[in-house]
Amino acid sequence: MANLVYKRVSTDQQSTARQNLVLDEAGIEDPVVFEEDPGTSSRLHPLQRPKFGKLLDYARPGDTVHISEMFRLVRGTGHILDVLDVLQRDQVALRIHDGAFSAMDLTARHPRTGELLSTVKFMVQTLAAAGELQRDLQRELTYDGLRAAEAKGSKGERSPAVPAGVTADVRTAYLEGRSIAALTRDHDVSRGAVRTAVADLLPDHTGVEEDVPAPELLVTLDMPGKVADFLRTTELEPAERAALDQGATVRRGQGYTLRVSAVPAVHRQLLARCQPLGGGQGVPAVPAQREARREYENRVSTLPP
């Protein structure tokens, strides 16, 4: 009876640190690990992913597949039912160690018909559909935010790079003592664009006041488990996903808290992304989730501006 561990991250900027923590806490004996290449998208059907395919080839009746959270394996309702059908066919169990599905035996079958129990199927479909709803709401909120920004004159686009025709002028002005902040204003580009244009000049160029703000320091906040569960089903930016993945789980009774270390800006972005937990957009709020978001909001509000 082998224990088969499956891991996946969506981008090559993420790590499996959080997955390792959850799985290590589970105390899995003699795990055989199958880890997808970094950047394997959740949109790719699990049965088409290379390492999960190798896991299924390796599996034998009576083995158990272990994953940290459900979304490491599947996102949509159709995907999870397809996977459960294959696991049932091969007589392989599935164990999820964290999140909404962790207390369920997803491979439970009717003793006479051998079909997936109707209660399990209902819960799987309901929870997966809830995850899809949350992601759709987040996309709608993002779209509404972009529309609002456009109405104020911002298109939500990146500042352009330094045009090729003026790069030489930018470099000359920099060497003559013009600061990066001033060049940014002169050419209506970002500081990063100017720094790229003069990158080879930076190490040997001194005495120029660049007016670059000091980097933000990491701040550790406890994120309620219900907020963390919601964010794991949401499309996040790489920095946000990395902060979530690297968070440390702290068990508290029947629930848990995720200890997240990130710069204040990332904490504020994560708080903004869990706005649907407070209700609105025609969707009623779940009191426990609303309270969890309010608790996280109170902690984020203490961060320096």
CSV table of C-alpha atoms in Angstrom, one decimal:
chain,number,residue,atom,x,y,z
A,1,MET,CA,0.0,0.0,0.0
A,2,ALA,CA,1.9,3.0,-1.2
A,3,ASN,CA,1.5,6.7,-0.3
A,4,LEU,CA,1.6,8.8,-3.5
A,5,VAL,CA,2.2,12.5,-2.9
A,6,TYR,CA,1.2,15.0,-5.6
A,7,LYS,CA,2.4,18.6,-5.7
A,8,ARG,CA,1.9,21.5,-8.2
A,9,VAL,CA,2.4,25.2,-8.4
A,10,SER,CA,0.9,27.5,-11.1
A,11,THR,CA,4.0,29.6,-11.9
A,12,ASP,CA,7.7,29.3,-11.7
A,13,GLN,CA,7.8,32.1,-9.2
A,14,GLN,CA,5.9,30.0,-6.6
A,15,SER,CA,7.3,27.4,-4.3
A,16,THR,CA,5.9,24.2,-2.7
A,17,ALA,CA,6.9,25.4,0.8
A,18,ARG,CA,3.3,25.5,2.1
A,19,GLN,CA,2.4,22.2,0.5
A,20,ASN,CA,5.5,20.6,2.1
A,21,LEU,CA,4.5,22.0,5.5
A,22,VAL,CA,0.9,20.6,5.3
A,23,LEU,CA,2.1,17.2,4.0
A,24,ASP,CA,4.9,17.0,6.6
A,25,GLU,CA,2.5,17.7,9.4
A,26,ALA,CA,0.3,14.8,8.1
A,27,GLY,CA,3.1,12.3,8.9
A,28,ILE,CA,2.8,10.4,5.6
A,29,GLU,CA,4.9,7.2,5.8
A,30,ASP,CA,7.4,6.5,3.0
A,31,PRO,CA,5.9,9.0,0.5
A,32,VAL,CA,6.5,8.6,-3.2
A,33,VAL,CA,6.5,12.1,-4.6
A,34,PHE,CA,5.2,13.3,-8.0
A,35,GLU,CA,5.8,17.0,-8.5
A,36,GLU,CA,4.8,18.8,-11.7
A,37,ASP,CA,7.2,21.2,-13.4
A,38,PRO,CA,6.8,24.7,-12.1
A,39,GLY,CA,4.2,26.7,-14.0
A,40,THR,CA,1.9,23.8,-14.7
A,41,SER,CA,-1.5,25.6,-15.1
A,42,SER,CA,-4.6,24.5,-13.2
A,43,ARG,CA,-6.5,25.0,-16.5
A,44,LEU,CA,-4.7,21.9,-17.8
A,45,HIS,CA,-6.9,18.8,-17.1
A,46,PRO,CA,-5.3,16.8,-14.3
A,47,LEU,CA,-5.4,13.6,-16.5
A,48,GLN,CA,-3.4,15.4,-19.1
A,49,ARG,CA,-0.6,16.6,-16.7
A,50,PRO,CA,2.7,14.7,-17.1
A,51,LYS,CA,3.5,13.9,-13.5
A,52,PHE,CA,-0.1,13.1,-12.5
A,53,GLY,CA,-0.2,10.7,-15.5
A,54,LYS,CA,3.0,9.0,-14.1
A,55,LEU,CA,1.4,8.8,-10.7
A,56,LEU,CA,-1.6,7.0,-12.1
A,57,ASP,CA,0.7,4.6,-14.1
A,58,TYR,CA,2.6,3.9,-10.8
A,59,ALA,CA,-0.5,3.4,-8.6
A,60,ARG,CA,-1.8,0.0,-7.6
A,61,PRO,CA,-5.1,-1.0,-6.0
A,62,GLY,CA,-5.0,0.0,-2.3
A,63,ASP,CA,-2.6,2.9,-2.8
A,64,THR,CA,-3.5,6.4,-1.5
A,65,VAL,CA,-3.0,9.7,-3.3
A,66,HIS,CA,-2.1,12.6,-0.9
A,67,ILE,CA,-2.4,16.3,-1.8
A,68,SER,CA,-2.2,19.4,0.5
A,69,GLU,CA,-5.3,21.2,-0.9
A,70,MET,CA,-7.9,20.3,-3.5
A,71,PHE,CA,-6.9,23.1,-5.9
A,72,ARG,CA,-3.4,21.7,-6.3
A,73,LEU,CA,-5.1,18.9,-8.3
A,74,VAL,CA,-8.3,20.3,-9.7
A,75,ARG,CA,-10.3,23.5,-10.0
A,76,GLY,CA,-13.6,22.9,-11.8
A,77,THR,CA,-16.4,20.4,-11.0
A,78,GLY,CA,-15.9,18.4,-14.2
A,79,HIS,CA,-12.2,17.9,-13.5
A,80,ILE,CA,-12.7,16.5,-10.0
A,81,LEU,CA,-15.4,14.1,-11.0
A,82,ASP,CA,-13.2,12.8,-13.8
A,83,VAL,CA,-10.3,12.2,-11.4
A,84,LEU,CA,-12.6,10.5,-8.9
A,85,ASP,CA,-13.9,8.1,-11.6
A,86,VAL,CA,-10.3,7.2,-12.5
A,87,LEU,CA,-9.3,6.7,-8.9
A,88,GLN,CA,-12.3,4.6,-8.2
A,89,ARG,CA,-11.7,2.5,-11.3
A,90,ASP,CA,-8.1,1.8,-10.2
A,91,GLN,CA,-9.2,1.3,-6.6
A,92,VAL,CA,-7.0,4.2,-5.4
A,93,ALA,CA,-7.9,6.4,-2.4
A,94,LEU,CA,-7.6,10.2,-2.3
A,95,ARG,CA,-6.7,12.1,0.9
A,96,ILE,CA,-6.7,15.9,1.1
A,97,HIS,CA,-5.0,17.3,4.1
A,98,ASP,CA,-6.1,20.9,4.3
A,99,GLY,CA,-9.0,23.1,3.2
A,100,ALA,CA,-12.7,22.5,2.7
A,101,PHE,CA,-12.4,18.9,1.5
A,102,SER,CA,-10.0,17.7,4.2
A,103,ALA,CA,-12.7,16.1,6.3
A,104,MET,CA,-14.3,14.2,3.5
A,105,ASP,CA,-13.7,10.7,2.1
A,106,LEU,CA,-14.1,11.7,-1.6
A,107,THR,CA,-13.7,8.1,-2.8
A,108,ALA,CA,-16.6,6.7,-0.7
A,109,ARG,CA,-18.8,4.4,-2.8
A,110,HIS,CA,-22.1,2.7,-2.4
A,111,PRO,CA,-21.5,-0.8,-1.1
A,112,ARG,CA,-23.9,-2.4,-3.6
A,113,THR,CA,-23.8,-0.3,-6.7
A,114,GLY,CA,-20.1,0.8,-6.5
A,115,GLU,CA,-21.1,4.3,-7.5
A,116,LEU,CA,-19.9,7.5,-5.9
A,117,LEU,CA,-22.1,8.2,-2.9
A,118,SER,CA,-24.7,10.8,-3.8
A,119,THR,CA,-23.9,12.8,-0.7
A,120,VAL,CA,-20.2,12.9,-1.6
A,121,LYS,CA,-21.0,13.8,-5.2
A,122,PHE,CA,-23.3,16.6,-4.0
A,123,MET,CA,-20.7,18.1,-1.6
A,124,VAL,CA,-18.0,17.9,-4.3
A,125,GLN,CA,-20.2,19.6,-6.9
A,126,THR,CA,-21.3,22.3,-4.4
A,127,LEU,CA,-17.9,23.1,-3.0
A,128,ALA,CA,-16.3,23.2,-6.5
A,129,ALA,CA,-19.1,25.3,-7.8
A,130,ALA,CA,-18.6,27.7,-4.9
A,131,GLY,CA,-15.0,28.0,-5.8
A,132,GLU,CA,-15.9,28.8,-9.4
A,133,LEU,CA,-18.3,31.4,-8.2
A,134,GLN,CA,-15.7,33.1,-6.0
A,135,ARG,CA,-13.3,33.3,-9.0
A,136,ASP,CA,-16.0,34.7,-11.3
A,137,LEU,CA,-16.9,37.3,-8.7
A,138,GLN,CA,-13.2,38.2,-8.3
A,139,ARG,CA,-12.9,38.7,-12.1
A,140,GLU,CA,-16.0,40.8,-12.1
A,141,LEU,CA,-14.7,43.0,-9.3
A,142,THR,CA,-11.4,43.4,-11.1
A,143,TYR,CA,-13.2,44.4,-14.3
A,144,ASP,CA,-15.3,46.9,-12.4
A,145,GLY,CA,-12.2,48.3,-10.8
A,146,LEU,CA,-10.5,48.8,-14.2
A,147,ARG,CA,-13.7,50.5,-15.5
A,148,ALA,CA,-13.6,52.8,-12.6
A,149,ALA,CA,-10.0,53.6,-13.1
A,150,GLU,CA,-10.6,54.3,-16.8
A,151,ALA,CA,-13.4,56.7,-15.8
A,152,LYS,CA,-10.8,58.6,-13.8
A,153,GLY,CA,-8.4,58.7,-16.7
A,154,SER,CA,-6.2,55.7,-15.8
A,155,LYS,CA,-6.1,52.8,-18.2
A,156,GLY,CA,-4.5,50.4,-15.8
A,157,GLU,CA,-1.6,49.8,-18.2
A,158,ARG,CA,2.1,49.6,-17.4
A,159,SER,CA,4.2,52.7,-18.0
A,160,PRO,CA,5.9,52.5,-21.4
A,161,ALA,CA,9.6,51.7,-21.8
A,162,VAL,CA,12.1,54.4,-22.8
A,163,PRO,CA,11.6,54.9,-26.6
A,164,ALA,CA,14.6,53.6,-28.6
A,165,GLY,CA,15.1,57.0,-30.2
A,166,VAL,CA,15.7,58.8,-26.9
A,167,THR,CA,17.7,56.2,-25.0
A,168,ALA,CA,21.0,57.9,-25.8
A,169,ASP,CA,19.6,61.3,-24.6
A,170,VAL,CA,18.5,59.6,-21.3
A,171,ARG,CA,21.9,58.1,-20.8
A,172,THR,CA,23.7,61.4,-21.5
A,173,ALA,CA,21.4,63.3,-19.1
A,174,TYR,CA,21.9,60.7,-16.4
A,175,LEU,CA,25.7,61.0,-16.7
A,176,GLU,CA,25.4,64.7,-16.5
A,177,GLY,CA,23.7,64.4,-13.1
A,178,ARG,CA,20.0,64.3,-14.0
A,179,SER,CA,18.3,62.0,-11.4
A,180,ILE,CA,16.3,58.9,-12.3
A,181,ALA,CA,13.2,60.5,-10.7
A,182,ALA,CA,13.6,63.6,-12.9
A,183,LEU,CA,14.1,61.5,-16.1
A,184,THR,CA,11.0,59.5,-15.2
A,185,ARG,CA,9.0,62.8,-15.2
A,186,ASP,CA,10.7,64.1,-18.3
A,187,HIS,CA,9.8,61.1,-20.5
A,188,ASP,CA,6.6,59.9,-18.8
A,189,VAL,CA,8.0,56.4,-18.1
A,190,SER,CA,8.5,54.4,-14.9
A,191,ARG,CA,11.7,54.5,-12.8
A,192,GLY,CA,12.3,50.8,-13.8
A,193,ALA,CA,12.3,51.8,-17.5
A,194,VAL,CA,14.9,54.5,-16.8
A,195,ARG,CA,17.0,52.2,-14.7
A,196,THR,CA,16.9,49.6,-17.5
A,197,ALA,CA,18.1,52.2,-20.0
A,198,VAL,CA,21.1,53.2,-17.8
A,199,ALA,CA,21.6,49.8,-16.2
A,200,ASP,CA,25.3,49.5,-17.2
A,201,LEU,CA,26.0,52.9,-15.9
A,202,LEU,CA,24.6,52.4,-12.4
A,203,PRO,CA,27.5,50.6,-10.6
A,204,ASP,CA,30.1,53.2,-11.5
A,205,HIS,CA,27.9,56.3,-11.3
A,206,THR,CA,27.8,58.0,-7.9
A,207,GLY,CA,26.7,61.3,-6.4
A,208,VAL,CA,23.4,61.3,-8.2
A,209,GLU,CA,20.3,61.6,-6.0
A,210,GLU,CA,17.9,59.1,-7.5
A,211,ASP,CA,15.0,59.7,-5.0
A,212,VAL,CA,14.2,55.9,-4.9
A,213,PRO,CA,12.0,55.0,-1.9
A,214,ALA,CA,13.4,52.4,0.6
A,215,PRO,CA,12.2,48.9,0.1
A,216,GLU,CA,9.2,47.8,2.2
A,217,LEU,CA,10.0,45.3,5.0
A,218,LEU,CA,8.1,42.1,5.4
A,219,VAL,CA,5.3,42.1,8.0
A,220,THR,CA,3.8,38.9,9.4
A,221,LEU,CA,0.1,38.8,10.0
A,222,ASP,CA,-2.2,35.9,11.0
A,223,MET,CA,-4.8,35.3,8.3
A,224,PRO,CA,-8.0,33.5,9.4
A,225,GLY,CA,-8.3,30.1,7.8
A,226,LYS,CA,-11.6,30.9,6.1
A,227,VAL,CA,-9.9,33.9,4.3
A,228,ALA,CA,-7.0,31.7,3.3
A,229,ASP,CA,-9.4,29.0,2.0
A,230,PHE,CA,-11.1,31.6,-0.2
A,231,LEU,CA,-7.9,33.1,-1.5
A,232,ARG,CA,-6.6,29.7,-2.5
A,233,THR,CA,-9.5,29.4,-5.0
A,234,THR,CA,-8.8,32.9,-6.4
A,235,GLU,CA,-6.6,33.9,-9.2
A,236,LEU,CA,-3.7,35.8,-7.6
A,237,GLU,CA,-0.7,37.7,-8.7
A,238,PRO,CA,2.6,35.8,-8.4
A,239,ALA,CA,3.7,37.8,-5.3
A,240,GLU,CA,0.4,37.2,-3.6
A,241,ARG,CA,0.3,33.5,-4.4
A,242,ALA,CA,3.9,33.1,-3.2
A,243,ALA,CA,3.1,34.8,0.2
A,244,LEU,CA,0.1,32.5,0.6
A,245,ASP,CA,2.0,29.4,-0.4
A,246,GLN,CA,4.8,30.2,2.0
A,247,GLY,CA,2.5,30.9,5.0
A,248,ALA,CA,2.8,28.7,8.1
A,249,THR,CA,-0.3,26.9,9.3
A,250,VAL,CA,-1.2,27.4,13.0
A,251,ARG,CA,-3.9,25.0,14.2
A,252,ARG,CA,-6.6,26.5,16.4
A,253,GLY,CA,-9.2,24.1,17.7
A,254,GLN,CA,-11.2,22.9,14.7
A,255,GLY,CA,-9.8,25.6,12.5
A,256,TYR,CA,-6.5,27.2,11.7
A,257,THR,CA,-4.7,30.4,11.1
A,258,LEU,CA,-2.3,31.0,8.2
A,259,ARG,CA,0.8,33.1,9.3
A,260,VAL,CA,1.6,35.1,6.2
A,261,SER,CA,4.8,37.2,5.8
A,262,ALA,CA,4.6,39.8,3.1
A,263,VAL,CA,5.2,43.5,2.4
A,264,PRO,CA,2.2,45.7,3.5
A,265,ALA,CA,1.2,46.3,-0.2
A,266,VAL,CA,0.7,42.5,-0.7
A,267,HIS,CA,-1.3,42.2,2.5
A,268,ARG,CA,-3.6,45.0,1.2
A,269,GLN,CA,-3.9,43.3,-2.2
A,270,LEU,CA,-4.9,40.0,-0.5
A,271,LEU,CA,-7.5,41.9,1.6
A,272,ALA,CA,-9.0,43.5,-1.5
A,273,ARG,CA,-9.2,40.1,-3.2
A,274,CYS,CA,-11.3,38.6,-0.4
A,275,GLN,CA,-13.9,41.4,-0.6
A,276,PRO,CA,-16.6,39.0,-1.8
A,277,LEU,CA,-16.6,37.4,1.7
A,278,GLY,CA,-18.2,40.6,2.9
A,279,GLY,CA,-21.2,40.1,0.6
A,280,GLY,CA,-22.4,42.3,-2.2
A,281,GLN,CA,-22.7,41.8,-6.0
A,282,GLY,CA,-26.0,40.1,-5.3
A,283,VAL,CA,-24.4,37.3,-3.2
A,284,PRO,CA,-25.3,37.1,0.5
A,285,ALA,CA,-22.4,36.9,2.9
A,286,VAL,CA,-21.8,33.9,5.1
A,287,PRO,CA,-21.5,35.3,8.7
A,288,ALA,CA,-18.4,33.2,9.6
A,289,GLN,CA,-16.6,34.3,6.4
A,290,ARG,CA,-17.6,37.9,6.9
A,291,GLU,CA,-16.3,37.9,10.4
A,292,ALA,CA,-13.1,36.3,9.3
A,293,ARG,CA,-12.6,38.9,6.6
A,294,ARG,CA,-13.3,41.7,9.2
A,295,GLU,CA,-10.7,40.2,11.5
A,296,TYR,CA,-8.1,40.2,8.8
A,297,GLU,CA,-9.1,43.7,7.8
A,298,ASN,CA,-8.5,44.9,11.3
A,299,ARG,CA,-5.0,43.5,11.3
A,300,VAL,CA,-4.2,44.9,7.9
A,301,SER,CA,-5.4,48.3,8.9
A,302,THR,CA,-2.6,48.5,11.6
A,303,LEU,CA,0.1,48.4,8.9
A,304,PRO,CA,2.0,51.5,8.1
A,305,PRO,CA,0.9,53.4,4.9
